[in-house]
Short mmCIF file of C-alpha atoms and ligand atoms in Angstrom, two decimals:
data_model
loop_
_atom_site.label_atom_id
_atom_site.label_comp_id
_atom_site.label_asym_id
_atom_site.label_seq_id
_atom_site.Cartn_x
_atom_site.Cartn_y
_atom_site.Cartn_z
CA MET A 1 -58.32 22.19 15.29
CA ILE A 2 -55.38 24.31 14.19
CA SER A 3 -51.96 22.73 13.80
CA LEU A 4 -49.16 25.18 14.66
CA GLN A 5 -45.71 23.99 13.66
CA LEU A 6 -43.27 26.73 14.52
CA GLN A 7 -39.70 25.62 14.01
CA ASP A 8 -37.32 27.95 15.85
CA VAL A 9 -39.72 30.87 15.53
CA PRO A 10 -39.96 32.30 19.07
CA PHE A 11 -43.40 33.95 18.90
CA GLU A 12 -45.73 31.04 19.45
CA GLN A 13 -47.93 32.78 22.00
CA ASP A 14 -48.50 35.75 19.69
CA VAL A 15 -49.21 33.55 16.69
CA ARG A 16 -51.64 31.45 18.71
CA GLU A 17 -53.48 34.52 20.06
CA LEU A 18 -53.95 35.89 16.57
CA PHE A 19 -55.36 32.56 15.41
CA MET A 20 -57.65 32.50 18.46
CA ALA A 21 -58.96 35.95 17.56
CA PHE A 22 -59.78 34.82 14.00
CA PHE A 23 -61.04 31.37 15.00
CA PRO A 24 -62.52 31.57 18.52
CA GLY A 25 -62.97 28.27 20.32
CA GLN A 26 -60.53 26.24 18.17
CA SER A 27 -58.05 23.91 19.86
CA PHE A 28 -54.36 23.75 18.93
CA SER A 29 -51.82 21.04 18.23
CA HIS A 30 -48.07 21.26 17.62
CA VAL A 31 -47.72 18.28 15.33
CA PRO A 32 -49.05 17.62 11.80
CA GLU A 33 -52.74 16.65 12.07
CA GLN A 34 -54.75 14.97 9.31
CA ASP A 35 -58.00 16.66 10.30
CA ALA A 36 -56.61 20.14 11.10
CA MET A 37 -58.79 22.94 9.78
CA ILE A 38 -55.60 24.91 9.16
CA SER A 39 -51.95 23.92 9.36
CA CYS A 40 -49.48 26.72 9.90
CA ILE A 41 -45.80 26.03 9.31
CA MET A 42 -43.20 28.71 10.08
CA GLU A 43 -39.42 28.57 9.92
CA PRO A 44 -36.51 31.02 9.85
CA HIS A 45 -34.18 31.43 6.88
CA ALA A 46 -30.86 33.13 7.58
CA GLU A 47 -29.67 35.44 4.80
CA ALA A 48 -26.41 37.23 4.09
CA SER A 49 -28.25 40.54 4.41
CA ALA A 50 -26.89 43.67 6.06
CA ALA A 51 -27.65 44.14 9.77
CA PRO A 52 -30.06 44.78 11.38
CA ARG A 53 -31.80 42.23 9.11
CA LEU A 54 -30.86 38.62 9.82
CA GLY A 55 -33.09 36.95 7.27
CA SER A 56 -36.76 36.09 7.01
CA TYR A 57 -39.44 33.93 8.51
CA ARG A 58 -41.11 31.83 5.83
CA SER A 59 -44.64 30.72 6.55
CA GLU A 60 -47.25 28.54 4.93
CA LEU A 61 -50.95 28.17 5.74
CA ARG A 62 -52.76 25.07 4.44
CA THR A 63 -56.49 24.66 4.84
CA ASN A 64 -58.43 21.39 4.87
CA GLU A 65 -60.10 22.64 1.69
CA GLY A 66 -56.78 22.60 -0.14
CA ARG A 67 -55.99 26.32 -0.08
CA VAL A 68 -52.33 27.23 0.39
CA LEU A 69 -51.06 30.69 1.31
CA ARG A 70 -47.35 31.48 1.59
CA PHE A 71 -45.87 34.64 3.07
CA GLU A 72 -42.61 36.00 4.41
CA SER A 73 -41.69 38.51 7.08
CA ALA A 74 -38.40 40.13 8.04
CA TRP A 75 -36.32 38.49 10.78
CA MET A 76 -34.58 41.39 12.49
CA GLU A 77 -31.99 41.71 15.25
CA GLU A 78 -34.59 43.60 17.25
CA ARG A 79 -37.05 41.01 18.63
CA ILE A 80 -40.08 43.30 18.86
CA GLU A 81 -39.68 44.45 15.26
CA SER A 82 -39.50 40.84 14.08
CA LYS A 83 -42.57 39.94 16.11
CA ASN A 84 -44.63 42.85 14.79
CA GLU A 85 -43.56 42.11 11.19
CA LEU A 86 -44.57 38.48 11.59
CA LYS A 87 -47.93 39.39 13.16
CA ARG A 88 -48.70 41.82 10.34
CA ALA A 89 -47.86 39.23 7.67
CA LEU A 90 -49.94 36.56 9.42
CA TYR A 91 -52.82 39.00 9.92
CA ARG A 92 -52.87 39.83 6.19
CA ALA A 93 -52.88 36.13 5.32
CA LEU A 94 -55.68 35.31 7.78
CA THR A 95 -57.73 38.24 6.51
CA GLU A 96 -57.29 36.97 2.96
CA LEU A 97 -58.31 33.49 4.06
CA THR A 98 -61.38 34.46 6.10
CA GLY A 99 -62.43 37.81 4.64
CA LYS A 100 -62.47 39.10 8.26
CA ALA A 101 -60.85 42.17 9.79
CA LEU A 102 -60.39 42.31 13.57
CA PRO A 103 -61.42 45.46 15.47
CA TRP A 104 -58.10 45.46 17.34
CA GLY A 105 -56.00 44.42 14.33
CA THR A 106 -52.82 42.64 15.37
CA LEU A 107 -53.01 43.83 18.99
CA THR A 108 -53.67 40.83 21.20
CA GLY A 109 -52.55 42.20 24.61
CA ILE A 110 -54.96 43.15 27.35
CA ARG A 111 -53.84 46.77 27.74
CA PRO A 112 -53.95 48.51 24.36
CA ALA A 113 -54.42 51.96 25.94
CA LYS A 114 -51.13 51.55 27.79
CA LEU A 115 -49.29 51.59 24.44
CA ALA A 116 -51.08 54.82 23.52
CA LEU A 117 -50.51 56.37 26.96
CA THR A 118 -46.78 55.66 26.81
CA ARG A 119 -46.52 57.37 23.44
CA LEU A 120 -48.48 60.42 24.63
CA GLN A 121 -46.22 60.62 27.69
CA GLU A 122 -43.24 60.61 25.32
CA GLY A 123 -44.66 63.74 23.70
CA LYS A 124 -46.33 62.33 20.58
CA SER A 125 -49.58 63.95 19.51
CA ALA A 126 -52.86 62.02 19.45
CA ASP A 127 -52.87 62.17 15.64
CA GLU A 128 -49.36 60.75 15.46
CA VAL A 129 -50.33 57.86 17.74
CA ARG A 130 -53.45 57.16 15.68
CA ALA A 131 -51.41 57.13 12.46
CA GLU A 132 -48.84 54.79 13.98
CA PHE A 133 -51.50 52.39 15.31
CA LYS A 134 -53.26 52.24 11.98
CA ARG A 135 -50.02 51.64 10.09
CA ASP A 136 -48.41 49.18 12.52
CA PHE A 137 -51.30 47.36 14.16
CA PHE A 138 -54.16 47.68 11.62
CA LEU A 139 -56.63 48.94 14.23
CA SER A 140 -60.13 49.77 12.96
CA ASP A 141 -60.82 53.52 12.99
CA ALA A 142 -63.37 53.07 15.80
CA ARG A 143 -60.97 51.13 18.09
CA ASN A 144 -58.07 53.42 17.22
CA ASP A 145 -60.09 56.44 18.23
CA LEU A 146 -61.36 54.73 21.40
CA CYS A 147 -57.84 53.72 22.40
CA VAL A 148 -56.24 57.13 21.89
CA ARG A 149 -59.12 59.05 23.49
CA THR A 150 -58.91 56.75 26.49
CA ALA A 151 -55.19 57.39 26.84
CA GLU A 152 -55.73 61.17 26.55
CA ASN A 153 -58.28 61.04 29.40
CA GLU A 154 -56.00 58.84 31.48
CA LEU A 155 -53.19 61.29 31.03
CA ARG A 156 -55.38 64.15 32.24
CA ALA A 157 -56.56 62.17 35.28
CA ILE A 158 -53.08 61.18 36.48
CA ARG A 159 -51.47 64.58 35.90
CA GLY A 160 -49.45 65.74 38.91
CA LEU A 161 -49.17 62.30 40.56
CA ASP A 162 -45.67 61.24 41.53
CA PHE A 163 -45.80 57.45 41.20
CA SER A 164 -42.47 56.92 42.95
CA THR A 165 -43.76 58.29 46.25
CA GLY A 166 -47.40 57.20 46.20
CA TYR A 167 -49.33 53.94 46.39
CA SER A 168 -52.88 52.63 46.40
CA LEU A 169 -54.58 50.19 48.73
CA TYR A 170 -56.94 47.42 47.62
CA ILE A 171 -59.06 45.62 50.22
CA GLY A 172 -60.74 42.40 49.10
CA ILE A 173 -64.04 41.09 50.48
CA PRO A 174 -64.49 37.71 48.80
CA PHE A 175 -68.13 37.22 49.77
CA CYS A 176 -71.29 37.56 47.68
CA PRO A 177 -74.98 37.01 48.38
CA THR A 178 -74.98 34.18 45.76
CA THR A 179 -72.72 33.20 42.85
CA CYS A 180 -73.62 34.57 39.41
CA LEU A 181 -73.65 32.17 36.50
CA TYR A 182 -70.93 33.88 34.46
CA CYS A 183 -68.61 34.45 37.43
CA SER A 184 -65.27 32.68 37.72
CA PHE A 185 -64.23 34.74 40.72
CA PRO A 186 -63.84 32.60 43.83
CA SER A 187 -66.55 34.32 45.86
CA TYR A 188 -68.14 32.66 48.89
CA PRO A 189 -71.68 32.92 50.21
CA ILE A 190 -71.93 35.36 53.06
CA GLY A 191 -73.70 34.48 56.28
CA SER A 192 -71.22 31.87 57.41
CA LYS A 193 -69.15 32.34 60.53
CA LYS A 194 -66.24 32.58 58.15
CA SER A 195 -66.66 36.32 57.73
CA THR A 196 -65.85 37.09 61.39
CA ALA A 197 -62.56 35.18 61.32
CA TYR A 198 -61.84 36.60 57.89
CA LEU A 199 -62.32 40.21 58.95
CA ALA A 200 -60.07 39.73 61.99
CA ALA A 201 -57.29 38.35 59.77
CA LEU A 202 -57.85 41.08 57.19
CA LYS A 203 -57.43 43.76 59.86
CA GLU A 204 -54.10 42.24 60.88
CA GLU A 205 -52.87 42.47 57.32
CA ILE A 206 -54.15 46.05 56.95
CA ARG A 207 -52.40 47.04 60.19
CA LEU A 208 -49.09 45.67 58.91
CA VAL A 209 -49.45 47.53 55.61
CA ALA A 210 -50.21 50.79 57.42
CA GLU A 211 -46.96 50.39 59.40
CA LEU A 212 -44.83 49.45 56.41
CA MET A 213 -46.19 52.20 54.16
CA ALA A 214 -46.30 54.96 56.79
CA GLU A 215 -43.77 57.09 54.88
CA LYS A 216 -45.62 56.82 51.55
CA ARG A 217 -48.49 58.90 50.23
CA LEU A 218 -51.80 57.00 49.93
CA ASP A 219 -53.49 58.06 46.66
CA ALA A 220 -56.49 55.75 46.37
CA ILE A 221 -58.39 53.13 48.36
CA TYR A 222 -60.53 50.56 46.59
CA VAL A 223 -62.68 48.12 48.54
CA GLY A 224 -63.75 45.44 46.09
CA GLY A 225 -64.79 41.83 45.94
CA GLY A 226 -66.85 39.82 45.73
CA THR A 227 -69.40 42.20 47.13
CA PRO A 228 -68.16 44.32 50.05
CA THR A 229 -71.73 45.30 50.94
CA SER A 230 -72.56 41.68 51.61
CA LEU A 231 -70.99 42.48 55.01
CA SER A 232 -73.39 43.87 57.61
CA ALA A 233 -73.56 47.62 58.27
CA ALA A 234 -71.79 47.05 61.61
CA GLU A 235 -69.00 45.03 59.97
CA LEU A 236 -68.55 47.68 57.27
CA GLU A 237 -68.42 50.44 59.85
CA ASP A 238 -65.87 48.55 61.90
CA LEU A 239 -63.64 47.76 58.89
CA LEU A 240 -63.72 51.19 57.25
CA GLY A 241 -63.33 52.96 60.61
CA PHE A 242 -60.30 50.78 61.27
CA VAL A 243 -58.76 51.83 57.93
CA ARG A 244 -59.46 55.51 58.59
CA GLY A 245 -57.83 55.27 61.98
CA LEU A 246 -54.62 53.75 60.66
CA PHE A 247 -53.72 55.61 57.45
CA ASN A 248 -52.87 59.20 56.74
CA LEU A 249 -55.66 60.16 54.33
CA SER A 250 -54.67 63.79 53.84
CA ALA A 251 -53.57 63.25 50.23
CA LEU A 252 -56.20 60.63 49.36
CA ARG A 253 -57.73 61.36 45.96
CA GLU A 254 -60.30 58.59 45.82
CA PHE A 255 -62.06 56.17 48.17
CA THR A 256 -64.13 53.62 46.27
CA VAL A 257 -66.35 50.95 47.73
CA GLU A 258 -67.83 48.51 45.27
CA ALA A 259 -71.35 48.15 46.58
CA GLY A 260 -71.96 45.89 43.62
CA ARG A 261 -75.06 43.78 43.92
CA PRO A 262 -78.20 45.83 44.62
CA ASP A 263 -79.58 43.01 46.79
CA SER A 264 -76.77 43.67 49.27
CA ILE A 265 -77.40 47.42 49.63
CA SER A 266 -79.46 49.12 52.32
CA ARG A 267 -79.92 52.71 53.51
CA GLU A 268 -78.03 51.85 56.69
CA LYS A 269 -75.01 50.53 54.77
CA LEU A 270 -74.94 53.50 52.39
CA ILE A 271 -74.98 55.86 55.38
CA VAL A 272 -72.03 53.96 56.86
CA LEU A 273 -70.09 54.27 53.59
CA LYS A 274 -70.80 57.98 53.41
CA GLU A 275 -69.83 58.59 57.05
CA GLN A 276 -66.63 56.60 56.64
CA GLY A 277 -65.51 58.75 53.71
CA ALA A 278 -66.26 56.64 50.62
CA ASP A 279 -66.64 59.13 47.78
CA ARG A 280 -67.13 56.74 44.89
CA ILE A 281 -69.36 53.66 44.82
CA SER A 282 -70.46 51.08 42.27
CA ILE A 283 -74.01 49.82 42.01
CA ASN A 284 -74.08 47.19 39.30
CA PRO A 285 -77.17 45.98 37.49
CA GLN A 286 -75.32 44.32 34.51
CA THR A 287 -78.62 44.53 32.59
CA LEU A 288 -82.06 45.96 33.20
CA LYS A 289 -83.82 42.90 31.76
CA GLN A 290 -85.32 40.92 34.62
CA GLU A 291 -85.37 37.58 32.74
CA THR A 292 -81.61 37.83 32.19
CA LEU A 293 -80.95 38.67 35.85
CA ASP A 294 -82.95 35.57 36.81
CA LEU A 295 -81.13 33.44 34.24
CA ILE A 296 -77.63 34.53 35.28
CA GLY A 297 -78.34 33.97 38.95
CA ARG A 298 -78.18 37.57 40.12
CA PHE A 299 -80.96 37.40 42.62
CA HIS A 300 -81.97 41.03 42.57
CA THR A 301 -84.66 42.88 40.69
CA VAL A 302 -84.40 45.80 38.30
CA ASP A 303 -86.42 47.84 40.82
CA GLN A 304 -83.92 47.03 43.58
CA PHE A 305 -81.20 48.49 41.39
CA THR A 306 -83.02 51.73 40.60
CA GLU A 307 -84.11 52.14 44.22
CA SER A 308 -80.54 51.62 45.48
CA PHE A 309 -79.23 54.07 42.93
CA ARG A 310 -81.77 56.76 43.85
CA LEU A 311 -81.15 56.20 47.53
CA ALA A 312 -77.39 56.67 47.03
CA ARG A 313 -78.04 59.95 45.19
CA GLU A 314 -80.40 61.09 47.92
CA LEU A 315 -77.68 60.41 50.49
CA GLY A 316 -75.25 62.61 48.59
CA PHE A 317 -73.10 60.20 46.54
CA ASP A 318 -72.04 62.24 43.51
CA ASN A 319 -69.77 59.66 41.90
CA ILE A 320 -71.66 56.44 41.16
CA ASN A 321 -70.49 53.79 38.74
CA THR A 322 -72.77 51.21 37.13
CA ASP A 323 -71.40 48.08 35.45
CA LEU A 324 -73.16 46.59 32.44
CA ILE A 325 -72.43 43.46 30.42
CA MET A 326 -73.01 43.14 26.68
CA GLY A 327 -73.56 39.74 25.08
CA LEU A 328 -75.44 38.13 27.98
CA PRO A 329 -77.45 34.99 27.12
CA ASN A 330 -80.75 35.59 25.31
CA GLU A 331 -80.21 39.35 25.06
CA SER A 332 -80.94 41.25 21.85
CA GLU A 333 -80.07 44.76 20.72
CA ALA A 334 -83.58 45.83 21.71
CA ASP A 335 -82.83 44.64 25.28
CA VAL A 336 -79.60 46.64 25.32
CA ARG A 337 -81.48 49.69 24.08
CA ARG A 338 -84.01 49.35 26.91
CA THR A 339 -81.21 48.91 29.46
CA MET A 340 -79.38 51.99 28.19
CA GLU A 341 -82.59 54.07 28.26
CA GLY A 342 -83.03 53.10 31.91
CA ILE A 343 -79.41 53.89 32.70
CA ARG A 344 -79.58 57.23 30.92
CA ALA A 345 -82.60 58.20 33.02
CA LEU A 346 -80.48 57.76 36.18
CA SER A 347 -77.49 59.71 34.79
CA PRO A 348 -74.67 57.77 36.48
CA ASP A 349 -71.25 59.44 36.66
CA ASP A 350 -69.43 56.41 35.36
CA VAL A 351 -70.62 53.46 33.26
CA THR A 352 -68.47 50.42 32.60
CA ILE A 353 -69.43 48.50 29.49
CA HIS A 354 -68.17 44.92 29.71
CA SER A 355 -68.28 42.34 26.95
CA LEU A 356 -69.16 38.92 28.30
CA ALA A 357 -66.03 36.87 28.86
CA LEU A 358 -66.81 33.21 29.31
CA LYS A 359 -64.14 32.10 31.72
CA ARG A 360 -63.39 28.42 32.07
CA ALA A 361 -64.52 28.25 35.71
CA ALA A 362 -67.87 30.02 35.18
CA ARG A 363 -70.95 27.82 35.60
CA LEU A 364 -72.24 29.10 32.26
CA ASN A 365 -69.24 27.25 30.84
CA THR A 366 -68.79 24.27 33.15
CA LYS A 367 -72.52 23.39 33.03
CA ARG A 368 -72.91 24.17 29.38
CA GLU A 369 -75.36 21.30 28.83
CA ASP A 370 -77.83 22.94 31.27
CA TYR A 371 -77.87 26.09 29.17
CA ALA A 372 -77.86 24.51 25.72
CA ASP A 373 -80.93 26.45 24.61
CA VAL A 374 -79.63 29.94 25.36
CA SER A 375 -78.63 32.10 22.41
CA TYR A 376 -76.14 34.92 22.04
CA GLY A 377 -76.66 38.07 19.97
CA ASP A 378 -74.07 40.11 18.11
CA ALA A 379 -71.92 41.44 20.99
CA ASN A 380 -70.09 43.83 18.67
CA ARG A 381 -73.30 45.66 17.70
CA MET A 382 -74.49 45.72 21.31
CA VAL A 383 -71.22 47.30 22.44
CA GLU A 384 -71.50 49.86 19.66
CA LEU A 385 -75.06 50.66 20.68
CA ALA A 386 -74.18 50.98 24.39
CA SER A 387 -71.13 53.12 23.54
CA SER A 388 -73.25 55.47 21.43
CA TYR A 389 -75.56 55.94 24.43
CA CYS A 390 -72.54 56.72 26.61
CA GLU A 391 -71.41 59.35 24.08
CA GLU A 392 -74.91 60.81 24.01
CA MET A 393 -74.91 60.99 27.82
CA GLY A 394 -71.76 63.14 27.62
CA LEU A 395 -69.43 60.41 28.93
CA SER A 396 -65.88 59.83 27.67
CA PRO A 397 -63.81 56.63 27.72
CA TYR A 398 -61.13 56.71 30.42
CA TYR A 399 -59.92 53.16 30.89
CA LEU A 400 -60.12 50.00 28.89
CA TYR A 401 -58.91 46.45 28.95
CA ARG A 402 -59.38 43.27 27.05
CA GLN A 403 -59.73 39.75 28.37
CA LYS A 404 -59.29 36.32 26.94
CA ASN A 405 -62.47 34.58 25.69
CA MET A 406 -64.27 37.86 25.36
CA ALA A 407 -67.41 37.91 23.22
CA GLY A 408 -66.55 39.20 19.74
CA ASN A 409 -62.88 39.75 20.65
CA LEU A 410 -63.92 43.07 22.16
CA GLU A 411 -63.05 45.01 25.31
CA ASN A 412 -64.29 46.48 28.59
CA VAL A 413 -64.48 50.25 28.67
CA GLY A 414 -65.01 52.66 31.54
CA TRP A 415 -66.92 55.79 30.47
CA CYS A 416 -67.36 58.77 32.78
CA LYS A 417 -68.39 62.38 33.15
CA LYS A 418 -65.55 64.87 32.99
CA GLY A 419 -63.55 64.86 36.21
CA LYS A 420 -65.12 61.62 37.49
CA GLU A 421 -62.40 59.26 36.22
CA GLY A 422 -61.88 56.35 38.60
CA LEU A 423 -58.23 56.90 39.48
CA TYR A 424 -57.66 53.43 40.90
CA ASN A 425 -58.95 51.85 37.67
CA ILE A 426 -56.35 53.76 35.68
CA LEU A 427 -53.52 53.06 38.10
CA ILE A 428 -54.10 49.34 38.11
CA MET A 429 -54.79 49.03 34.42
CA GLU A 430 -51.73 50.92 33.25
CA GLU A 431 -49.44 49.51 35.98
CA LEU A 432 -48.33 52.94 37.09
CA GLU A 433 -47.76 52.74 40.83
CA THR A 434 -47.48 50.31 43.72
CA ILE A 435 -50.79 48.72 44.66
CA VAL A 436 -50.96 46.86 47.94
CA GLY A 437 -53.68 44.22 48.14
CA CYS A 438 -55.06 43.03 51.47
CA GLY A 439 -57.36 40.04 51.79
CA ALA A 440 -57.94 36.66 50.16
CA GLY A 441 -57.30 36.50 46.43
CA THR A 442 -55.68 39.93 46.25
CA THR A 443 -52.48 40.80 44.44
CA THR A 444 -49.80 43.23 45.55
CA ARG A 445 -47.69 44.86 42.88
CA VAL A 446 -44.59 46.65 44.08
CA MET A 447 -43.14 48.93 41.42
CA ARG A 448 -39.38 48.65 41.08
CA GLY A 449 -38.81 51.25 38.37
CA ALA A 450 -40.12 51.95 34.86
CA GLY A 451 -42.49 49.12 33.99
CA GLN A 452 -40.80 46.69 36.42
CA TYR A 453 -42.61 45.27 39.41
CA ASP A 454 -42.71 42.42 41.89
CA ARG A 455 -45.98 40.59 42.26
CA LEU A 456 -47.22 38.94 45.40
CA GLU A 457 -50.45 36.95 45.63
CA ASN A 458 -52.52 36.05 48.66
CA VAL A 459 -54.29 32.70 48.73
CA LYS A 460 -57.81 32.78 47.30
CA ASP A 461 -59.85 30.78 49.79
CA PRO A 462 -60.93 32.88 52.83
CA GLY A 463 -60.50 29.89 55.17
CA LEU A 464 -56.96 29.25 53.95
CA TYR A 465 -56.26 32.96 54.12
CA VAL A 466 -57.04 32.92 57.84
CA GLU A 467 -54.94 29.78 58.34
CA ARG A 468 -51.92 30.96 56.40
CA LEU A 469 -52.02 34.62 57.40
CA LYS A 470 -48.64 34.62 59.16
CA GLU A 471 -46.84 33.27 56.15
CA MET A 472 -48.42 35.91 53.89
CA LEU A 473 -47.64 38.72 56.32
CA ALA A 474 -44.00 37.66 56.41
CA LYS A 475 -43.81 37.79 52.62
CA LYS A 476 -45.55 41.14 52.54
CA GLU A 477 -43.13 42.54 55.08
CA ARG A 478 -40.20 41.52 52.89
CA ALA A 479 -41.74 42.85 49.67
CA LEU A 480 -42.84 46.21 51.06
CA GLY A 481 -39.63 46.49 53.04
CA GLY A 482 -37.67 46.56 49.78
CA ASP A 483 -36.62 42.94 49.25
CA VAL A 484 -36.79 41.91 45.62
CA LEU A 485 -39.11 38.90 45.46
CA ARG A 486 -37.92 35.72 43.82
S1 LIG B 501 -71.53 39.66 42.37
FE1 LIG B 501 -69.69 39.71 41.11
S2 LIG B 501 -68.12 38.60 42.27
FE2 LIG B 501 -70.12 38.10 43.18
S3 LIG B 501 -70.75 36.18 42.17
FE3 LIG B 501 -71.67 37.89 41.01
S4 LIG B 501 -70.17 38.36 39.39
FE4 LIG B 501 -69.12 37.10 40.92
#
């Protein structure tokens, strides 16, 4: 346990996140604790110094082994400066205490590339951004390079898009063939009558959005889940045909359907996707080790994945993404190497390398006792290995994000061939334009000006979504009609 006693120091969340990155899995308390592994006491001291400096934050770290470290950081008028100063001072102290350096330094947010992208958009050079990140956030050279390269590729991919006049559409299909062990997403087994009622409600919502956004330019469509291809070919045809009939697609730059689980894909469904205009699909193996697929409850085989992939190529899909996860239970570097060899042989256009994030709701977490004998390898080295394969395959990083509870405090990175950047992934990650979500569990983000947006969430459960559709449509009408949401 870590005891955090911050007295009038307003950066508790940032301090806590930095501690979590150094000491994953520790719990926190806000009062003095006898058995705390570390006690951290911070307080402000006002000084008669010239503005903009107001004084200093004085901090003390005490370990249960009797070590004491004291440090100070400037307390400035400008809140962000004070916060960054404090994080740097704390980072140095924690590094001294543990001997550890973090790959992302003091950056704890989920969108590091957004910081780099903003600076590039302001006209800074890549070298200037790298120098600033190293100086101010202590990024490792590898993460610094990854972050700035990603932002450079993002910038190229979004060039020419006017975010004030465009928007993207997300359609959520919250059904899956079965629930994977590491998944915290509220997905529901397909095959129930629920999907018919759900699709009818979904179409009502899509129709309303088409009316409300008729004057706007539609840049990207993303059909995700869940697993959209857990719908039947007829249901997919009906849904996608409905979308095509309602929206003006003349300026559409991307139409992604997440096929996802190979066990949900068939020739018939791929033909439907092709005929209905999908030009980017995902086929996700996560790993090419069969024992892991069995263990994590993805009931498909490695062969099903390669067959689906080849079939999609044969049918003319020239932008295929494959998702992989590093740090899965019982996987070694040798397993990752074998997976990457198999992936390289297929030459996908886009590979997303995820680091396993053990979310609270995932069965791998909630039923921990059932999986007590699984072991976890060094996720950091596996990510490095997978990334080096991506480089070798001629792919470049084009979007990245971090999540809480991620193995090794790492990140998820999308790598792609030149010109195959998934536009929707960039738009959502960097919060650049309005994204309208339709379906259970989806989020709508209406941009209201630089970095400002209103957020609107649909209920997660498909049954409740059907029941409460009217209420959600009314809210959507207000939000997309220009009302500021409160
Ligand atoms: S396919 Fe994806 S959304 Fe569905 S259960 Fe597995 S991880 Fe979750």
